[in-house]
XYZ file of N, CA and C in Angstrom:
771
model
N -23.042 -18.237 32.145
C -22.471 -17.152 31.323
C -22.977 -17.282 29.882
N -23.471 -16.176 29.295
C -23.998 -16.203 27.934
C -22.906 -16.308 26.896
N -23.304 -16.630 25.686
C -22.344 -16.773 24.603
C -21.748 -15.412 24.242
N -20.480 -15.389 23.923
C -19.765 -14.169 23.564
C -19.994 -13.891 22.069
N -20.909 -12.958 21.771
C -21.276 -12.695 20.380
C -20.135 -12.096 19.577
N -19.301 -11.287 20.242
C -18.175 -10.690 19.531
C -17.226 -11.765 19.025
N -16.977 -12.766 19.877
C -16.092 -13.845 19.461
C -16.717 -14.656 18.335
N -18.027 -14.856 18.418
C -18.702 -15.624 17.378
C -18.630 -14.893 16.037
N -18.801 -13.559 16.065
C -18.702 -12.791 14.828
C -17.288 -12.871 14.248
N -16.302 -12.806 15.146
C -14.915 -12.891 14.696
C -14.626 -14.258 14.080
N -15.163 -15.318 14.707
C -14.971 -16.667 14.169
C -15.613 -16.803 12.793
N -16.819 -16.227 12.648
C -17.518 -16.301 11.373
C -16.753 -15.550 10.290
N -16.263 -14.359 10.631
C -15.501 -13.579 9.663
C -14.242 -14.315 9.244
N -13.587 -14.967 10.213
C -12.375 -15.722 9.913
C -12.687 -16.932 9.042
N -13.820 -17.605 9.343
C -14.221 -18.763 8.565
C -14.526 -18.387 7.124
N -15.236 -17.288 6.941
C -15.564 -16.846 5.589
C -14.338 -16.420 4.817
N -13.309 -16.000 5.565
C -12.078 -15.589 4.889
C -11.297 -16.753 4.332
N -11.531 -17.968 4.878
C -10.852 -19.172 4.408
C -9.338 -19.039 4.407
N -8.800 -18.215 5.314
C -7.351 -18.075 5.418
C -6.710 -17.290 4.299
N -7.492 -16.598 3.491
C -6.954 -15.814 2.383
C -6.227 -14.599 2.924
N -4.948 -14.448 2.533
C -4.148 -13.348 3.065
C -4.685 -11.996 2.643
N -5.487 -11.946 1.551
C -6.047 -10.672 1.117
C -6.946 -10.074 2.182
N -7.466 -10.908 3.102
C -8.321 -10.405 4.169
C -7.533 -9.576 5.173
N -6.209 -9.595 5.064
C -5.393 -8.725 5.904
C -5.530 -7.269 5.490
N -6.005 -7.025 4.277
C -6.047 -5.670 3.753
C -7.454 -5.090 3.838
N -7.489 -3.780 4.042
C -8.764 -3.059 4.059
C -8.705 -1.959 3.021
N -9.786 -1.843 2.277
C -9.894 -0.800 1.272
C -11.105 0.069 1.600
N -10.952 1.384 1.651
C -12.092 2.252 1.962
C -13.160 2.192 0.884
N -14.404 2.359 1.300
C -15.517 2.451 0.371
C -15.749 3.915 0.017
N -16.480 4.151 -1.049
C -16.831 5.524 -1.390
C -17.654 6.142 -0.266
N -17.334 7.378 0.079
C -18.052 8.056 1.145
C -17.246 8.118 2.430
N -17.952 8.265 3.557
C -17.314 8.429 4.861
C -17.254 7.113 5.626
N -16.162 6.924 6.341
C -16.009 5.815 7.267
C -15.089 6.267 8.388
N -15.197 5.633 9.520
C -14.380 6.007 10.672
C -13.380 4.905 10.967
N -12.115 5.302 11.080
C -11.053 4.327 11.334
C -10.216 4.766 12.525
N -9.465 3.829 13.043
C -8.512 4.128 14.115
C -7.182 3.477 13.750
N -6.132 4.258 13.678
C -4.801 3.709 13.471
C -4.401 2.976 14.748
N -4.009 1.730 14.610
C -3.700 0.887 15.776
C -2.209 0.977 16.080
N -1.831 1.158 17.349
C -0.408 1.252 17.691
C 0.309 -0.079 17.457
N 1.553 0.008 17.043
C 2.372 -1.184 16.813
C 3.453 -1.279 17.892
N 3.941 -2.489 18.163
C 4.954 -2.658 19.218
C 6.214 -1.827 19.003
N 6.577 -1.569 17.734
C 7.805 -0.811 17.481
C 7.585 0.696 17.499
N 6.350 1.132 17.750
C 6.074 2.559 17.847
C 5.964 3.277 16.513
N 5.948 2.537 15.418
C 5.848 3.151 14.094
C 4.753 2.465 13.290
N 3.522 2.974 13.343
C 2.428 2.352 12.601
C 2.324 2.819 11.151
N 3.296 3.585 10.689
C 3.275 4.098 9.314
C 4.454 3.487 8.551
N 4.193 2.399 7.853
C 5.260 1.644 7.192
C 5.424 2.100 5.744
N 6.665 2.332 5.355
C 6.988 2.733 3.988
C 7.559 1.537 3.233
N 7.056 1.296 2.037
C 7.573 0.225 1.189
C 7.716 0.753 -0.231
N 8.628 0.114 -0.962
C 8.939 0.559 -2.319
C 8.679 -0.582 -3.293
N 7.965 -0.257 -4.390
C 7.548 -1.271 -5.346
C 7.954 -0.896 -6.771
N 8.090 -1.940 -7.597
C 8.198 -1.771 -9.041
C 6.904 -2.265 -9.670
N 6.428 -1.528 -10.674
C 5.233 -1.907 -11.413
C 5.540 -1.893 -12.901
N 4.542 -2.292 -13.695
C 4.587 -2.157 -15.157
C 5.627 -3.041 -15.827
N 6.107 -4.091 -15.136
C 7.063 -5.003 -15.764
C 6.270 -6.098 -16.476
N 5.700 -5.737 -17.610
C 4.862 -6.677 -18.338
C 3.618 -7.015 -17.551
N 3.292 -8.313 -17.521
C 2.100 -8.776 -16.813
C 2.388 -9.182 -15.374
N 3.589 -8.917 -14.904
C 3.932 -9.247 -13.524
C 3.263 -8.271 -12.564
N 2.824 -8.799 -11.440
C 2.263 -7.929 -10.413
C 3.366 -7.062 -9.818
N 2.967 -5.963 -9.195
C 3.946 -5.133 -8.500
C 4.696 -5.949 -7.462
N 5.980 -5.670 -7.289
C 6.777 -6.425 -6.318
C 7.739 -5.487 -5.589
N 8.166 -5.917 -4.426
C 9.052 -5.122 -3.585
C 10.414 -4.950 -4.252
N 10.918 -3.733 -4.198
C 12.240 -3.446 -4.756
C 13.317 -3.954 -3.796
N 14.207 -4.847 -4.253
C 15.258 -5.354 -3.364
C 16.198 -4.261 -2.859
N 16.428 -3.244 -3.683
C 17.378 -2.187 -3.319
C 16.817 -1.252 -2.270
N 15.633 -0.701 -2.516
C 15.098 0.305 -1.611
C 14.552 -0.286 -0.321
N 14.117 -1.526 -0.365
C 13.574 -2.143 0.848
C 14.617 -2.891 1.670
N 15.607 -3.493 0.977
C 16.531 -4.377 1.680
C 18.001 -4.055 1.423
N 18.265 -2.918 0.774
C 19.648 -2.495 0.484
C 20.410 -3.554 -0.300
N 19.705 -4.255 -1.175
C 20.306 -5.267 -2.032
C 20.386 -4.714 -3.452
N 20.970 -5.460 -4.365
C 21.001 -5.014 -5.743
C 19.633 -5.226 -6.389
N 19.287 -4.361 -7.349
C 18.005 -4.473 -8.035
C 18.218 -4.303 -9.536
N 18.070 -5.377 -10.312
C 18.255 -5.284 -11.761
C 17.305 -4.297 -12.433
N 16.079 -4.156 -11.916
C 15.129 -3.232 -12.530
C 15.574 -1.797 -12.318
N 16.040 -1.473 -11.112
C 16.565 -0.123 -10.852
C 17.726 0.197 -11.793
N 18.647 -0.776 -11.947
C 19.799 -0.559 -12.813
C 19.369 -0.373 -14.260
N 18.433 -1.211 -14.714
C 17.961 -1.133 -16.099
C 17.247 0.188 -16.354
N 16.366 0.588 -15.431
C 15.611 1.828 -15.609
C 16.544 3.040 -15.624
N 17.554 3.026 -14.752
C 18.507 4.140 -14.715
C 19.298 4.229 -16.021
N 19.741 3.062 -16.524
C 20.477 3.037 -17.789
C 19.595 3.527 -18.934
N 18.350 3.081 -18.925
C 17.412 3.477 -19.975
C 17.162 4.988 -19.946
N 17.042 5.536 -18.746
C 16.819 6.981 -18.609
C 18.018 7.775 -19.141
N 19.219 7.324 -18.796
C 20.423 8.019 -19.268
C 20.509 7.969 -20.789
N 20.178 6.812 -21.387
C 20.182 6.706 -22.837
C 19.151 7.650 -23.453
N 17.991 7.758 -22.807
C 16.957 8.655 -23.302
C 17.386 10.102 -23.265
N 18.085 10.480 -22.191
C 18.575 11.857 -22.070
C 19.672 12.122 -23.093
N 20.624 11.181 -23.203
C 21.751 11.375 -24.119
C 21.294 11.433 -25.579
N 20.275 10.644 -25.914
C 19.832 10.547 -27.307
C 18.568 11.352 -27.578
N 18.137 12.119 -26.578
C 16.903 12.901 -26.715
C 15.732 12.010 -27.146
N 15.621 10.855 -26.485
C 14.621 9.840 -26.823
C 13.527 9.840 -25.747
N 12.399 10.474 -26.052
C 11.309 10.571 -25.078
C 10.684 9.217 -24.762
N 10.648 8.300 -25.736
C 10.070 6.976 -25.483
C 10.882 6.203 -24.452
N 12.201 6.299 -24.542
C 13.058 5.622 -23.576
C 12.872 6.201 -22.185
N 12.758 7.513 -22.114
C 12.557 8.156 -20.810
C 11.200 7.790 -20.221
N 10.194 7.699 -21.081
C 8.866 7.333 -20.600
C 8.855 5.910 -20.079
N 9.509 5.010 -20.800
C 9.581 3.625 -20.364
C 10.363 3.512 -19.059
N 11.475 4.244 -18.971
C 12.272 4.226 -17.736
C 11.452 4.727 -16.559
N 10.719 5.794 -16.763
C 9.920 6.370 -15.685
C 8.872 5.389 -15.180
N 8.299 4.611 -16.103
C 7.266 3.660 -15.697
C 7.841 2.535 -14.838
N 9.167 2.295 -14.960
C 9.802 1.217 -14.213
C 10.486 1.702 -12.937
N 10.590 3.009 -12.756
C 11.201 3.531 -11.540
C 10.424 3.051 -10.310
N 11.125 2.966 -9.206
C 10.517 2.492 -7.966
C 9.467 3.489 -7.471
N 8.379 2.970 -6.897
C 7.288 3.791 -6.363
C 7.119 3.524 -4.870
N 6.905 4.591 -4.125
C 6.751 4.486 -2.671
C 5.282 4.330 -2.298
N 5.012 3.414 -1.365
C 3.662 3.190 -0.861
C 3.716 3.125 0.665
N 2.575 3.335 1.301
C 2.512 3.408 2.762
C 1.390 2.500 3.275
N 1.622 1.926 4.464
C 0.671 0.971 5.027
C 0.576 1.155 6.542
N -0.652 1.033 7.059
C -0.888 1.154 8.501
C -1.923 0.137 8.954
N -1.794 -0.351 10.213
C -2.838 -1.220 10.760
C -4.007 -0.360 11.237
N -5.217 -0.748 10.879
C -6.386 0.045 11.247
C -7.497 -0.851 11.789
N -8.301 -0.245 12.639
C -9.558 -0.846 13.049
C -10.661 0.032 12.478
N -11.582 -0.571 11.766
C -12.678 0.167 11.148
C -13.872 0.129 12.086
N -14.354 1.283 12.475
C -15.493 1.346 13.380
C -16.734 0.742 12.712
N -17.411 -0.099 13.471
C -18.554 -0.812 12.933
C -18.179 -2.147 12.320
N -16.857 -2.374 12.149
C -16.380 -3.636 11.593
C -15.311 -4.243 12.497
N -15.430 -3.978 13.789
C -14.430 -4.459 14.725
C -14.290 -5.976 14.711
N -15.383 -6.672 14.348
C -15.319 -8.133 14.333
C -14.341 -8.660 13.279
N -13.982 -7.805 12.313
C -13.021 -8.213 11.284
C -11.583 -8.090 11.764
N -11.383 -7.551 12.957
C -10.048 -7.436 13.508
C -9.246 -6.295 12.910
N -7.954 -6.310 13.171
C -7.050 -5.280 12.657
C -6.643 -5.661 11.234
N -6.765 -4.707 10.326
C -6.389 -4.934 8.934
C -5.395 -3.867 8.484
N -4.835 -4.091 7.325
C -3.816 -3.180 6.792
C -4.431 -2.297 5.719
N -4.241 -0.999 5.908
C -4.728 -0.004 4.953
C -3.534 0.527 4.162
N -3.626 0.459 2.832
C -2.577 0.993 1.973
C -2.998 2.327 1.391
N -2.097 3.298 1.365
C -2.456 4.646 0.938
C -1.257 5.345 0.302
N -1.514 6.510 -0.251
C -0.494 7.247 -0.984
C 0.152 8.358 -0.175
N 0.983 9.129 -0.870
C 1.819 10.136 -0.217
C 1.007 11.245 0.441
N -0.062 11.697 -0.200
C -0.840 12.805 0.361
C -1.482 12.410 1.688
N -2.055 11.207 1.744
C -2.646 10.736 2.998
C -1.565 10.562 4.055
N -0.388 10.102 3.642
C 0.723 9.914 4.578
C 1.142 11.252 5.197
N 1.278 12.265 4.374
C 1.640 13.589 4.888
C 0.567 14.115 5.839
N -0.680 13.868 5.506
C -1.793 14.280 6.364
C -1.696 13.608 7.728
N -1.417 12.311 7.732
C -1.312 11.561 8.989
C -0.145 12.054 9.844
N 1.004 12.278 9.217
C 2.161 12.758 9.971
C 1.897 14.147 10.554
N 1.196 14.986 9.806
C 0.851 16.315 10.312
C -0.027 16.209 11.552
N -0.976 15.278 11.539
C -1.843 15.083 12.702
C -1.052 14.571 13.898
N -0.159 13.623 13.651
C 0.637 13.041 14.742
C 1.510 14.094 15.402
N 2.061 14.991 14.606
C 2.971 16.011 15.134
C 2.243 17.249 15.657
N 0.934 17.288 15.516
C 0.142 18.417 16.015
C -0.124 18.236 17.510
N 0.372 19.137 18.364
C 0.180 18.966 19.813
C -1.289 18.981 20.228
N -2.170 19.493 19.381
C -3.587 19.486 19.705
C -4.144 18.067 19.756
N -3.503 17.154 19.035
C -3.987 15.776 18.988
C -3.044 14.805 19.670
N -1.752 15.040 19.570
C -0.803 14.132 20.193
C -0.770 12.801 19.464
N -0.624 11.731 20.224
C -0.528 10.393 19.652
C -1.923 9.885 19.303
N -2.298 10.009 18.044
C -3.642 9.605 17.631
C -3.830 8.094 17.674
N -2.747 7.345 17.848
C -2.848 5.886 17.877
C -2.949 5.335 19.296
N -2.793 6.176 20.308
C -2.792 5.701 21.691
C -4.077 4.935 21.986
N -3.935 3.772 22.639
C -5.085 2.903 22.884
C -6.103 3.523 23.835
N -5.683 4.461 24.671
C -6.595 5.065 25.644
C -6.977 6.493 25.288
N -6.029 7.263 24.793
C -6.285 8.696 24.553
C -6.144 9.084 23.083
N -6.150 8.099 22.188
C -5.997 8.380 20.771
C -7.263 8.961 20.155
N -7.235 9.155 18.866
C -8.328 9.821 18.166
C -8.740 9.039 16.923
N -10.039 8.816 16.801
C -10.569 8.224 15.576
C -10.480 9.234 14.435
N -10.452 8.725 13.222
C -10.360 9.578 12.037
C -11.547 9.304 11.119
N -12.155 10.370 10.649
C -13.174 10.234 9.616
C -12.478 10.268 8.268
N -12.583 9.177 7.517
C -11.937 9.064 6.224
C -12.996 9.186 5.134
N -12.829 10.177 4.287
C -13.725 10.372 3.149
C -12.993 9.978 1.881
N -13.577 9.026 1.165
C -12.915 8.478 -0.013
C -13.833 8.592 -1.218
N -13.283 8.985 -2.348
C -14.095 9.059 -3.549
C -13.424 9.894 -4.621
N -14.011 9.881 -5.786
C -13.473 10.610 -6.926
C -14.271 11.895 -7.127
N -13.663 13.061 -6.849
C -14.356 14.337 -7.061
C -14.697 14.535 -8.532
N -15.692 15.342 -8.835
C -16.048 15.613 -10.230
C -14.847 16.133 -11.019
N -14.600 15.514 -12.155
C -13.507 15.943 -13.008
C -12.166 15.326 -12.673
N -12.054 14.623 -11.530
C -10.783 14.012 -11.131
C -10.602 12.666 -11.830
N -9.344 12.302 -12.077
C -9.053 11.032 -12.741
C -9.011 9.866 -11.762
N -8.661 10.156 -10.491
C -8.500 9.094 -9.518
C -9.159 9.487 -8.201
N -9.542 8.494 -7.398
C -10.143 8.790 -6.092
C -9.173 9.538 -5.190
N -9.713 10.281 -4.262
C -8.913 11.013 -3.285
C -9.331 10.628 -1.871
N -8.395 10.788 -0.947
C -8.642 10.444 0.449
C -8.512 11.684 1.314
N -9.508 11.936 2.133
C -9.487 13.062 3.067
C -9.644 12.524 4.480
N -8.789 12.990 5.386
C -8.799 12.520 6.768
C -9.057 13.678 7.714
N -10.046 13.513 8.593
C -10.379 14.545 9.576
C -10.483 13.885 10.946
N -9.723 14.354 11.944
C -9.808 13.757 13.282
C -11.126 14.099 13.963
N -11.621 13.176 14.772
C -12.821 13.448 15.545
C -12.518 14.500 16.603
N -13.539 15.169 17.079
C -13.332 16.289 18.003
C -12.846 15.821 19.373
N -13.194 14.603 19.750
C -12.815 14.107 21.063
C -12.013 12.819 20.940
N -11.082 12.644 21.867
C -10.331 11.391 21.909
C -11.220 10.296 22.489
N -10.827 9.052 22.285
C -11.612 7.933 22.776
C -10.734 6.704 22.887
N -11.087 5.777 23.771
C -10.325 4.530 23.868
C -10.459 3.714 22.587
N -9.434 2.980 22.274
C -9.462 2.128 21.097
C -10.550 1.066 21.214
N -10.685 0.493 22.396
C -11.613 -0.624 22.613
C -12.713 -0.230 23.601
N -13.365 0.856 23.325
C -14.328 1.423 24.275
C -15.444 0.445 24.621
N -15.944 -0.301 23.668
C -17.085 -1.192 23.889
C -16.666 -2.658 23.897
N -15.419 -2.920 24.238
C -14.925 -4.302 24.239
C -14.407 -4.690 25.612
N -14.365 -5.964 25.828
C -13.751 -6.457 27.055
C -12.242 -6.326 26.931
N -11.524 -6.265 28.054
C -10.058 -6.195 27.980
C -9.451 -7.370 27.223
N -10.030 -8.565 27.394
C -9.489 -9.732 26.702
C -9.654 -9.590 25.182
N -10.819 -9.121 24.755
C -11.054 -8.953 23.324
C -10.138 -7.884 22.748
N -9.916 -6.817 23.495
C -9.016 -5.758 23.048
C -7.600 -6.290 22.900
N -7.173 -7.105 23.872
C -5.832 -7.686 23.803
C -5.695 -8.593 22.583
N -6.771 -9.335 22.278
C -6.758 -10.198 21.094
C -6.564 -9.379 19.822
N -7.273 -8.266 19.745
C -7.170 -7.422 18.560
C -5.770 -6.845 18.397
N -5.207 -6.374 19.498
C -3.870 -5.789 19.431
C -2.825 -6.838 19.065
N -3.099 -8.096 19.433
C -2.169 -9.174 19.088
C -2.372 -9.684 17.666
N -3.447 -9.229 17.015
C -3.782 -9.765 15.693
C -3.290 -8.890 14.547
N -2.461 -7.894 14.848
C -1.939 -7.043 13.776
C -1.132 -7.899 12.805
N -1.474 -7.902 11.524
C -0.718 -8.716 10.549
C 0.754 -8.322 10.524
N 1.604 -9.313 10.306
C 3.039 -9.054 10.217
C 3.348 -8.335 8.905
N 3.927 -7.162 9.003
C 4.218 -6.393 7.800
C 5.235 -7.113 6.911
N 6.171 -7.824 7.537
C 7.197 -8.500 6.746
C 6.614 -9.602 5.872
N 5.427 -10.065 6.201
C 4.839 -11.145 5.423
C 3.731 -10.708 4.485
N 3.508 -9.410 4.368
C 2.419 -8.925 3.518
C 2.690 -9.182 2.041
N 3.947 -9.035 1.637
C 4.301 -9.189 0.236
C 5.510 -10.113 0.129
N 5.527 -10.878 -0.930
C 6.643 -11.792 -1.148
C 7.927 -11.004 -1.415
N 8.989 -11.445 -0.775
C 10.285 -10.825 -1.016
C 11.016 -11.590 -2.106
N 11.299 -10.920 -3.211
C 12.007 -11.549 -4.312
C 13.495 -11.252 -4.219
N 14.305 -12.229 -4.517
C 15.750 -12.043 -4.541
C 16.141 -11.293 -5.813
N 17.335 -10.689 -5.847
C 17.791 -10.043 -7.079
C 17.799 -11.008 -8.263
N 18.089 -12.280 -8.004
C 18.107 -13.269 -9.076
C 16.698 -13.487 -9.645
N 15.709 -13.536 -8.772
C 14.327 -13.693 -9.234
C 13.862 -12.470 -10.022
N 14.260 -11.295 -9.554
C 13.907 -10.064 -10.272
C 14.579 -10.037 -11.639
N 15.809 -10.517 -11.699
C 16.538 -10.562 -12.981
C 15.809 -11.457 -13.980
N 15.271 -12.570 -13.516
C 14.521 -13.465 -14.401
C 13.299 -12.749 -14.969
N 12.567 -12.018 -14.105
C 11.388 -11.277 -14.563
C 11.781 -10.212 -15.585
N 12.888 -9.521 -15.302
C 13.336 -8.465 -16.211
C 13.761 -9.043 -17.555
N 14.493 -10.156 -17.527
C 14.949 -10.774 -18.772
C 13.762 -11.222 -19.622
N 12.764 -11.787 -18.982
C 11.572 -12.220 -19.719
C 10.853 -11.015 -20.327
N 10.818 -9.935 -19.574
C 10.154 -8.723 -20.053
C 10.876 -8.151 -21.265
N 12.209 -8.082 -21.188
C 12.994 -7.493 -22.269
C 12.930 -8.351 -23.528
N 12.983 -9.661 -23.364
C 13.055 -10.555 -24.528
C 11.686 -10.993 -25.025
N 10.625 -10.593 -24.357
C 9.303 -11.076 -24.738
C 8.811 -10.504 -26.047
N 8.284 -11.364 -26.927
C 7.636 -10.922 -28.148
C 8.605 -10.585 -29.263
N 8.052 -10.372 -30.442
C 8.832 -9.994 -31.614
C 8.297 -8.685 -32.171
N 9.098 -7.981 -32.901
C 8.630 -6.726 -33.475
C 9.782 -5.819 -33.811
N 9.593 -4.564 -33.529
C 10.596 -3.567 -33.891
C 11.840 -3.715 -33.034
N 12.875 -3.027 -33.427
C 14.130 -3.052 -32.675
C 13.918 -2.550 -31.259
N 13.132 -1.492 -31.124
C 12.876 -0.949 -29.788
C 12.151 -1.974 -28.933
N 11.224 -2.722 -29.532
C 10.476 -3.721 -28.786
C 11.409 -4.831 -28.320
N 12.335 -5.232 -29.174
C 13.266 -6.295 -28.808
C 14.226 -5.819 -27.721
N 14.543 -4.543 -27.754
C 15.526 -4.023 -26.792
C 14.909 -3.725 -25.448
N 13.707 -3.167 -25.458
C 13.124 -2.674 -24.218
C 11.840 -3.396 -23.800
N 11.387 -4.359 -24.589
C 10.104 -4.979 -24.308
C 9.003 -4.251 -25.048
N 7.817 -4.862 -25.066
C 6.686 -4.284 -25.786
C 6.222 -3.021 -25.077
N 6.265 -1.896 -25.772
C 5.897 -0.631 -25.143
C 4.432 -0.612 -24.736
N 3.602 -1.468 -25.379
C 2.188 -1.500 -25.008
C 2.009 -2.031 -23.604
N 2.978 -2.846 -23.132
C 2.883 -3.388 -21.781
C 3.039 -2.293 -20.737
N 3.736 -1.236 -21.106
C 3.936 -0.146 -20.158
C 2.622 0.551 -19.872
N 1.747 0.581 -20.848
C 0.501 1.308 -20.708
C -0.580 0.477 -20.037
N -0.369 -0.843 -19.927
C -1.393 -1.725 -19.394
C -0.861 -2.452 -18.179
N -1.265 -2.047 -16.997
C -0.833 -2.695 -15.778
C -1.613 -3.981 -15.578
N -1.085 -4.874 -14.737
C -1.811 -6.084 -14.391
C -3.004 -5.731 -13.517
N -3.875 -6.709 -13.277
C -5.061 -6.453 -12.463
C -4.677 -6.054 -11.051
N -3.574 -6.627 -10.539
C -3.137 -6.267 -9.194
C -2.614 -4.842 -9.174
N -1.857 -4.470 -10.216
C -1.378 -3.088 -10.293
C -2.541 -2.119 -10.355
N -3.572 -2.467 -11.139
C -4.729 -1.594 -11.244
C -5.445 -1.470 -9.906
N -5.439 -2.565 -9.128
C -6.060 -2.507 -7.802
C -5.309 -1.536 -6.906
N -3.960 -1.568 -6.966
C -3.159 -0.599 -6.222
C -3.461 0.804 -6.693
N -3.548 0.951 -8.004
C -3.819 2.241 -8.609
C -5.097 2.848 -8.027
N -6.158 2.058 -8.042
C -7.444 2.546 -7.558
C -7.440 2.733 -6.057
N -6.754 1.806 -5.354
C -6.705 1.866 -3.893
C -6.018 3.133 -3.413
N -4.910 3.488 -4.046
C -4.108 4.604 -3.575
C -4.422 5.903 -4.306
N -5.274 5.832 -5.306
C -5.654 7.040 -6.016
C -4.525 7.651 -6.792
N -3.677 6.798 -7.374
C -2.527 7.296 -8.121
C -2.393 6.549 -9.430
N -1.811 7.210 -10.423
C -1.602 6.604 -11.733
C -0.275 5.902 -11.748
N -0.264 4.580 -11.711
C 0.961 3.819 -11.656
C 1.663 3.731 -13.003
N 0.956 4.085 -14.056
C 1.572 3.991 -15.385
C 2.192 5.301 -15.826
N 2.056 6.342 -14.983
C 2.582 7.650 -15.380
C 4.095 7.670 -15.311
């Protein structure tokens, strides 16, 4: 029996990844690529998560309230700040509050055609792409686009149109359905389906106490005007961390707005 080249490619890709969890994520390149949404055991391959951004130099983190029905000091602070801005006709307070409000993001497991050796990865996207995907799923002409045997590949076009501030994502289903693992052995296909990253482990879950520490540091950081001492440095609101900027570019949305 000859050597299994697909397995060797998968081993090489895994070795080069050095166990870095970032390899769980896939980001589209400029132009066209073909992807397949992979079915999940719970029947819901479209995961919704809620994040806070712009809290100083801290990376975006999961909101304890919207994700886990726990208390969230940032939600409480932003709501209080917004009410103060409305009551006092203070646009700066409202702008700062808006930057701290929770943001919704979406994630799906995908197989990228031509990169099957990399296994199943997680694609993060914004609301417009999410609505597009749900419309396709609910369209009887396509049915279950994630089905392993009768599903449909999607042509994803990614890029920044002339004059646009952020990249946009366009999804078009292929004309014909196709098996998920058309050119693979059953064993290799089973391996891929078993390799879907655990969504619960994609991002660190912070407790309300940990979030409170981040918020307190943000509010008390630096010296300056009264507003700076009360609400944190307003310049931090305009400058996201490198991870926030990566989300920004990945999802084609302005996280500082």
